[in-house]
């Protein structure tokens, strides 16, 4: 497991750079169409970039060898084998800190809010029980991944096996 730090590509470049630097990230998962802000922000450190629009586009940001498709497939196979050997659960514990969500910075510099794994799973169990959610429910994913509500919108449906409908930007304002 690893800690993740969601950033919205629509944010100003300086905000993204500050957050990525403060969080001391070692890997960035992004859309291949994203700006190169991450490269400029982390030029002094080796960072693995994973461009999700094409799994073949995985590379390192600093000098070093690129990962080729066979190495990536081998790594995936090793992880799957380890999970199966552990009875279907990962043989490593979840990270103590699951994610760090940054505030808006309205009072100055954005501040990282640390969310522990235990707190999130407790929240999910509560939300599922109190709201009576089941696998038959349909969720709407409408919030940027960098806003706290998105965590609930993304993960609860996955836990329950629900359907998720992803809205286009501004789609939540279309009532027709």
XYZ file of N, CA and C in Angstrom:
528
model
N 0.808 -1.183 0.000
C 0.000 0.000 0.000
C 0.853 1.249 0.000
N 0.244 2.343 -0.320
C 0.942 3.628 -0.344
C -0.044 4.745 -0.043
N 0.482 5.845 0.379
C -0.311 7.044 0.639
C -0.500 7.789 -0.678
N -1.687 8.352 -0.913
C -1.872 9.150 -2.119
C -2.233 10.584 -1.761
N -1.884 11.487 -2.687
C -2.115 12.923 -2.516
C -2.826 13.409 -3.775
N -4.158 13.546 -3.745
C -4.867 13.977 -4.947
C -4.642 15.457 -5.251
N -4.401 15.743 -6.528
C -4.250 17.124 -7.005
C -5.152 17.299 -8.220
N -5.713 18.466 -8.364
C -6.580 18.773 -9.494
C -5.737 19.454 -10.563
N -5.665 18.898 -11.780
C -4.854 19.521 -12.821
C -5.321 20.922 -13.197
N -6.528 21.313 -12.782
C -7.021 22.663 -13.061
C -6.453 23.693 -12.080
N -5.802 23.235 -11.024
C -5.213 24.167 -10.057
C -4.082 24.958 -10.693
N -3.766 26.112 -10.124
C -2.603 26.867 -10.606
C -1.323 26.035 -10.448
N -0.429 26.202 -11.394
C 0.824 25.447 -11.396
C 1.583 25.583 -10.078
N 1.598 26.780 -9.514
C 2.353 26.990 -8.273
C 1.764 26.185 -7.115
N 0.450 26.060 -7.068
C -0.195 25.272 -6.001
C 0.186 23.798 -6.128
N 0.103 23.265 -7.337
C 0.469 21.862 -7.554
C 1.932 21.640 -7.188
N 2.790 22.538 -7.637
C 4.219 22.402 -7.343
C 4.480 22.419 -5.844
N 3.845 23.329 -5.133
C 4.029 23.410 -3.673
C 3.572 22.126 -2.987
N 2.424 21.619 -3.388
C 1.878 20.414 -2.759
C 2.754 19.202 -3.055
N 3.144 19.021 -4.307
C 3.972 17.868 -4.661
C 5.324 17.912 -3.966
N 5.867 19.108 -3.829
C 7.149 19.254 -3.143
C 6.998 18.962 -1.655
N 5.987 19.562 -1.020
C 5.790 19.343 0.416
C 5.480 17.882 0.720
N 4.701 17.231 -0.135
C 4.324 15.838 0.091
C 5.468 14.869 -0.201
N 6.500 15.336 -0.876
C 7.673 14.508 -1.171
C 7.271 13.223 -1.904
N 6.484 13.385 -2.966
C 5.957 12.236 -3.696
C 7.058 11.471 -4.421
N 6.832 10.170 -4.607
C 7.799 9.347 -5.338
C 7.208 8.824 -6.648
N 5.886 8.960 -6.825
C 5.233 8.531 -8.062
C 4.019 9.412 -8.308
N 3.729 9.645 -9.580
C 2.574 10.456 -9.965
C 1.785 9.689 -11.014
N 0.496 9.487 -10.746
C -0.414 8.882 -11.713
C -1.180 10.037 -12.328
N -1.147 10.133 -13.649
C -1.770 11.282 -14.306
C -2.285 10.891 -15.677
N -3.116 11.747 -16.216
C -3.571 11.621 -17.584
C -2.420 12.074 -18.470
N -2.183 11.365 -19.547
C -1.063 11.708 -20.423
C -1.173 13.123 -20.967
N -2.373 13.685 -20.995
C -2.562 15.035 -21.497
C -2.275 16.111 -20.469
N -1.928 15.713 -19.241
C -1.669 16.702 -18.189
C -0.452 17.543 -18.526
N -0.398 18.715 -17.920
C 0.752 19.584 -18.156
C 1.994 18.977 -17.531
N 3.118 19.515 -17.867
C 4.397 19.019 -17.352
C 4.769 19.657 -16.030
N 3.799 20.264 -15.346
C 4.099 20.946 -14.084
C 4.808 20.021 -13.110
N 4.432 18.739 -13.090
C 5.044 17.810 -12.163
C 6.539 17.664 -12.430
N 6.914 17.682 -13.687
C 8.333 17.581 -14.026
C 9.105 18.783 -13.507
N 8.551 19.970 -13.683
C 9.241 21.171 -13.222
C 9.277 21.235 -11.700
N 8.210 20.775 -11.062
C 8.131 20.858 -9.605
C 9.095 19.907 -8.920
N 9.403 18.815 -9.560
C 10.187 17.774 -8.897
C 11.482 17.465 -9.633
N 12.046 18.460 -10.276
C 13.206 18.249 -11.126
C 14.423 17.709 -10.388
N 14.495 17.899 -9.075
C 15.681 17.471 -8.338
C 15.530 16.082 -7.728
N 14.491 15.373 -8.048
C 14.211 14.086 -7.427
C 13.696 13.111 -8.472
N 14.041 11.850 -8.329
C 13.521 10.853 -9.262
C 12.087 10.512 -8.880
N 11.195 10.645 -9.839
C 9.779 10.375 -9.626
C 9.299 9.483 -10.762
N 8.515 8.475 -10.420
C 7.924 7.600 -11.421
C 6.619 8.228 -11.888
N 6.483 8.438 -13.206
C 5.254 8.980 -13.779
C 4.497 7.849 -14.464
N 3.225 7.713 -14.151
C 2.378 6.702 -14.773
C 1.260 7.438 -15.497
N 1.326 7.414 -16.818
C 0.324 8.078 -17.639
C -0.805 7.086 -17.880
N -1.947 7.298 -17.242
C -3.018 6.311 -17.231
C -3.742 6.136 -18.554
N -3.609 7.057 -19.466
C -4.295 6.879 -20.739
C -3.617 5.801 -21.576
N -2.409 5.415 -21.201
C -1.712 4.335 -21.889
C -0.748 3.680 -20.915
N -1.032 2.449 -20.528
C -0.184 1.786 -19.539
C 1.234 1.580 -20.052
N 1.436 1.712 -21.355
C 2.785 1.564 -21.892
C 3.638 2.799 -21.638
N 3.009 3.912 -21.263
C 3.750 5.155 -21.070
C 4.134 5.344 -19.609
N 4.952 4.449 -19.105
C 5.433 4.564 -17.737
C 6.920 4.848 -17.814
N 7.337 5.910 -17.177
C 8.739 6.307 -17.278
C 9.180 7.012 -16.016
N 10.457 7.240 -15.950
C 11.027 7.949 -14.809
C 11.312 9.389 -15.230
N 11.249 10.308 -14.257
C 11.407 11.721 -14.590
C 12.861 12.143 -14.665
N 13.754 11.355 -14.126
C 15.161 11.716 -14.174
C 15.904 10.604 -14.895
N 17.171 10.847 -15.222
C 17.902 9.828 -15.967
C 17.789 8.464 -15.302
N 17.616 7.479 -16.095
C 17.435 6.120 -15.610
C 16.749 5.347 -16.700
N 16.636 4.052 -16.528
C 16.053 3.283 -17.624
C 14.532 3.323 -17.560
N 13.923 3.392 -18.719
C 12.469 3.341 -18.793
C 12.004 1.924 -18.474
N 10.816 1.813 -17.947
C 10.223 0.499 -17.721
C 9.607 0.041 -19.030
N 9.936 -1.175 -19.450
C 9.279 -1.655 -20.663
C 8.075 -2.513 -20.280
N 7.276 -2.846 -21.277
C 6.016 -3.543 -21.021
C 6.231 -4.893 -20.348
N 7.300 -5.613 -20.710
C 7.524 -6.931 -20.102
C 7.889 -6.801 -18.626
N 8.661 -5.771 -18.258
C 9.001 -5.557 -16.844
C 7.759 -5.191 -16.041
N 6.902 -4.382 -16.632
C 5.665 -3.999 -15.961
C 4.767 -5.222 -15.764
N 4.640 -6.055 -16.792
C 3.824 -7.270 -16.683
C 4.395 -8.213 -15.628
N 5.715 -8.319 -15.565
C 6.361 -9.172 -14.567
C 6.073 -8.650 -13.158
N 6.151 -7.342 -12.967
C 5.874 -6.753 -11.654
C 4.420 -6.984 -11.259
N 3.496 -6.793 -12.203
C 2.078 -7.036 -11.915
C 1.844 -8.494 -11.520
N 2.486 -9.403 -12.262
C 2.344 -10.828 -11.967
C 2.852 -11.177 -10.581
N 3.965 -10.589 -10.183
C 4.522 -10.850 -8.854
C 3.581 -10.358 -7.762
N 2.973 -9.195 -7.970
C 2.033 -8.657 -6.980
C 0.800 -9.551 -6.897
N 0.251 -9.946 -8.048
C -0.929 -10.827 -8.042
C -0.629 -12.154 -7.337
N 0.555 -12.737 -7.613
C 0.931 -14.010 -6.990
C 1.038 -13.864 -5.476
N 1.601 -12.754 -5.019
C 1.730 -12.522 -3.575
C 0.359 -12.381 -2.924
N -0.561 -11.707 -3.600
C -1.916 -11.533 -3.057
C -2.643 -12.880 -3.000
N -2.526 -13.671 -4.062
C -3.174 -14.989 -4.067
C -2.584 -15.891 -2.989
N -1.264 -15.849 -2.803
C -0.603 -16.667 -1.777
C -1.068 -16.287 -0.376
N -1.488 -15.044 -0.204
C -1.960 -14.576 1.106
C -3.458 -14.809 1.279
N -4.051 -15.583 0.384
C -5.477 -15.882 0.519
C -6.382 -14.806 -0.032
N -5.897 -14.015 -0.970
C -6.727 -12.997 -1.596
C -6.647 -11.630 -0.958
N -5.852 -11.491 0.078
C -5.651 -10.176 0.687
C -4.186 -9.816 0.547
N -3.871 -8.567 0.340
C -2.471 -8.174 0.194
C -1.656 -8.593 1.422
N -0.436 -9.119 1.217
C 0.391 -9.572 2.328
C 1.056 -8.429 3.087
N 0.776 -7.204 2.715
C 1.329 -6.059 3.421
C 0.172 -5.276 4.036
N 0.428 -4.631 5.143
C -0.655 -3.866 5.774
C -0.955 -2.602 4.974
N -2.173 -2.083 5.093
C -2.448 -0.800 4.438
C -1.591 0.270 5.093
N -1.300 1.326 4.370
C -0.487 2.378 4.982
C -1.234 3.001 6.152
N -0.481 3.425 7.147
C -1.120 4.089 8.286
C -1.836 5.353 7.820
N -1.166 6.106 6.950
C -1.777 7.294 6.350
C -2.252 6.893 4.956
N -3.559 6.910 4.745
C -4.098 6.490 3.457
C -3.954 7.592 2.410
N -4.321 8.821 2.790
C -4.150 9.926 1.850
C -3.970 11.233 2.602
N -3.469 12.221 1.853
C -3.311 13.574 2.384
C -4.096 14.490 1.460
N -5.121 15.140 2.010
C -5.963 16.060 1.249
C -5.540 17.472 1.633
N -5.272 18.304 0.647
C -4.843 19.672 0.930
C -6.031 20.626 0.968
N -5.979 21.558 1.910
C -7.033 22.562 2.048
C -6.964 23.542 0.882
N -7.948 24.405 0.808
C -8.019 25.375 -0.291
C -6.918 26.420 -0.222
N -6.373 26.634 0.952
C -5.353 27.661 1.099
C -5.938 29.049 1.225
N -7.217 29.142 1.563
C -7.888 30.442 1.637
C -7.293 31.350 2.714
N -6.625 30.771 3.688
C -5.997 31.592 4.739
C -4.505 31.748 4.504
N -4.063 31.408 3.314
C -2.636 31.487 2.994
C -2.205 30.238 2.253
N -1.225 29.544 2.773
C -0.678 28.340 2.148
C -1.597 27.136 2.399
N -1.845 26.305 1.354
C -2.640 25.092 1.571
C -1.979 24.193 2.618
N -2.801 23.571 3.444
C -2.283 22.698 4.494
C -2.728 21.268 4.218
N -1.814 20.328 4.426
C -2.126 18.920 4.234
C -2.868 18.350 5.425
N -4.008 17.717 5.163
C -4.797 17.053 6.211
C -4.592 15.551 6.051
N -4.021 14.928 7.057
C -3.685 13.512 7.006
C -4.903 12.678 7.396
N -5.234 11.699 6.549
C -6.376 10.822 6.817
C -5.848 9.396 6.995
N -5.992 8.844 8.207
C -5.506 7.480 8.449
C -6.442 6.437 7.851
N -5.894 5.287 7.514
C -6.698 4.193 6.954
C -7.851 3.830 7.867
N -7.581 3.705 9.150
C -8.620 3.275 10.092
C -9.794 4.245 10.120
N -9.522 5.523 10.064
C -10.595 6.512 10.088
C -11.476 6.435 8.863
N -10.881 6.186 7.721
C -11.658 6.135 6.488
C -12.553 4.902 6.448
N -12.011 3.749 6.815
C -12.819 2.528 6.773
C -13.959 2.613 7.779
N -13.710 3.229 8.928
C -14.772 3.427 9.916
C -15.869 4.309 9.323
N -15.477 5.372 8.641
C -16.446 6.267 7.992
C -17.259 5.512 6.932
N -16.591 4.720 6.111
C -17.300 3.974 5.069
C -18.321 3.016 5.675
N -17.919 2.279 6.706
C -18.856 1.345 7.352
C -20.059 2.101 7.909
N -19.793 3.250 8.526
C -20.879 4.074 9.066
C -21.822 4.516 7.944
N -21.251 5.052 6.869
C -22.069 5.565 5.761
C -22.916 4.457 5.149
N -22.344 3.292 4.975
C -23.074 2.168 4.383
C -24.216 1.740 5.298
N -23.931 1.627 6.594
C -24.963 1.185 7.549
C -26.066 2.221 7.730
N -25.701 3.465 7.992
C -26.683 4.514 8.282
C -27.549 4.819 7.065
N -26.935 4.854 5.893
C -27.689 5.190 4.691
C -28.347 3.965 4.057
N -28.062 2.787 4.589
C -28.670 1.568 4.053
C -28.256 1.281 2.623
N -27.006 1.576 2.283
C -26.532 1.399 0.914
C -26.342 -0.078 0.596
N -26.641 -0.440 -0.652
C -26.472 -1.821 -1.114
C -25.857 -1.811 -2.511
N -25.557 -3.004 -3.008
C -24.985 -3.137 -4.349
C -25.959 -2.694 -5.437
N -27.230 -2.529 -5.099
C -28.230 -2.099 -6.080
C -28.274 -0.586 -6.271
N -27.581 0.151 -5.415
C -27.594 1.613 -5.513
C -26.728 2.095 -6.671
N -27.023 3.302 -7.126
C -26.251 3.939 -8.196
C -25.660 5.223 -7.631
N -24.356 5.377 -7.796
C -23.653 6.560 -7.299
C -23.313 7.490 -8.452
N -23.233 8.770 -8.157
C -22.814 9.769 -9.134
C -21.443 10.276 -8.715
N -20.484 10.183 -9.618
C -19.140 10.700 -9.378
C -19.051 12.039 -10.095
N -19.090 13.118 -9.302
C -19.182 14.455 -9.889
C -18.122 15.409 -9.365
N -17.364 14.988 -8.368
C -16.472 15.893 -7.653
C -15.026 15.663 -8.056
N -14.254 16.722 -8.153
C -12.834 16.592 -8.441
C -12.173 15.706 -7.388
N -11.193 14.931 -7.813
C -10.525 14.007 -6.892
C -9.798 14.726 -5.766
N -9.616 16.010 -5.875
C -8.895 16.775 -4.859
C -9.824 17.380 -3.805
N -11.094 17.018 -3.833
C -12.054 17.507 -2.838
C -12.489 16.321 -1.985
N -12.614 16.512 -0.696
C -12.830 15.398 0.230
C -14.049 14.530 -0.081
N -15.109 15.095 -0.600
C -16.319 14.328 -0.909
C -16.042 13.257 -1.971
N -15.066 13.494 -2.833
C -14.772 12.539 -3.902
C -14.348 11.179 -3.363
N -13.724 11.149 -2.208
C -13.276 9.878 -1.635
C -14.486 8.975 -1.395
N -15.522 9.529 -0.811
C -16.770 8.783 -0.580
C -17.403 8.394 -1.919
N -17.447 9.336 -2.861
C -18.074 9.078 -4.162
C -17.369 7.964 -4.933
N -16.053 7.858 -4.774
C -15.295 6.849 -5.515
C -15.277 5.491 -4.831
N -14.996 5.475 -3.535
C -14.677 4.222 -2.860
C -15.882 3.452 -2.342
N -16.918 4.108 -1.873
C -18.080 3.373 -1.356
C -18.704 2.506 -2.456
N -18.915 3.021 -3.667
C -19.469 2.153 -4.715
C -18.552 0.967 -5.040
N -17.249 1.196 -4.987
C -16.330 0.090 -5.249
C -16.438 -0.979 -4.170
N -16.549 -0.552 -2.920
C -16.680 -1.503 -1.817
C -17.958 -2.328 -1.919
N -19.028 -1.702 -2.369
C -20.326 -2.373 -2.445
C -20.577 -3.070 -3.781
N -19.787 -2.756 -4.788
C -20.031 -3.292 -6.119
C -21.165 -2.576 -6.831
N -21.372 -1.307 -6.484
C -22.438 -0.486 -7.083
C -22.043 0.002 -8.474
N -23.020 0.535 -9.150
C -22.788 1.236 -10.401
C -22.407 2.674 -10.076
N -21.414 3.202 -10.795
C -21.042 4.612 -10.672
C -21.238 5.283 -12.017
N -21.868 6.436 -11.999
C -22.058 7.236 -13.198
C -21.135 8.435 -13.075
N -20.221 8.577 -14.034
C -19.260 9.675 -14.005
C -19.804 10.817 -14.852
N -20.002 11.968 -14.213
C -20.515 13.135 -14.931
C -19.379 13.914 -15.571
N -19.669 14.521 -16.707
C -18.715 15.437 -17.318
C -18.651 16.689 -16.461
N -17.579 17.467 -16.610
C -17.469 18.725 -15.864
C -18.731 19.551 -16.060
N -19.308 20.008 -14.965
C -20.515 20.815 -15.005
C -21.791 20.010 -15.140
N -21.691 18.702 -15.307
C -22.862 17.849 -15.496
C -23.828 17.860 -14.331
N -23.329 18.130 -13.135
C -24.205 18.170 -11.953
C -25.154 19.362 -12.006
N -24.905 20.301 -12.910
C -25.767 21.478 -13.043
C -26.829 21.302 -14.126
N -26.763 20.197 -14.874
C -27.712 19.926 -15.950
C -28.864 19.098 -15.388
N -30.023 19.705 -15.235
C -31.162 19.033 -14.614
C -32.076 18.339 -15.623
N -31.729 18.355 -16.884
C -32.585 17.706 -17.898
C -32.245 16.271 -18.099
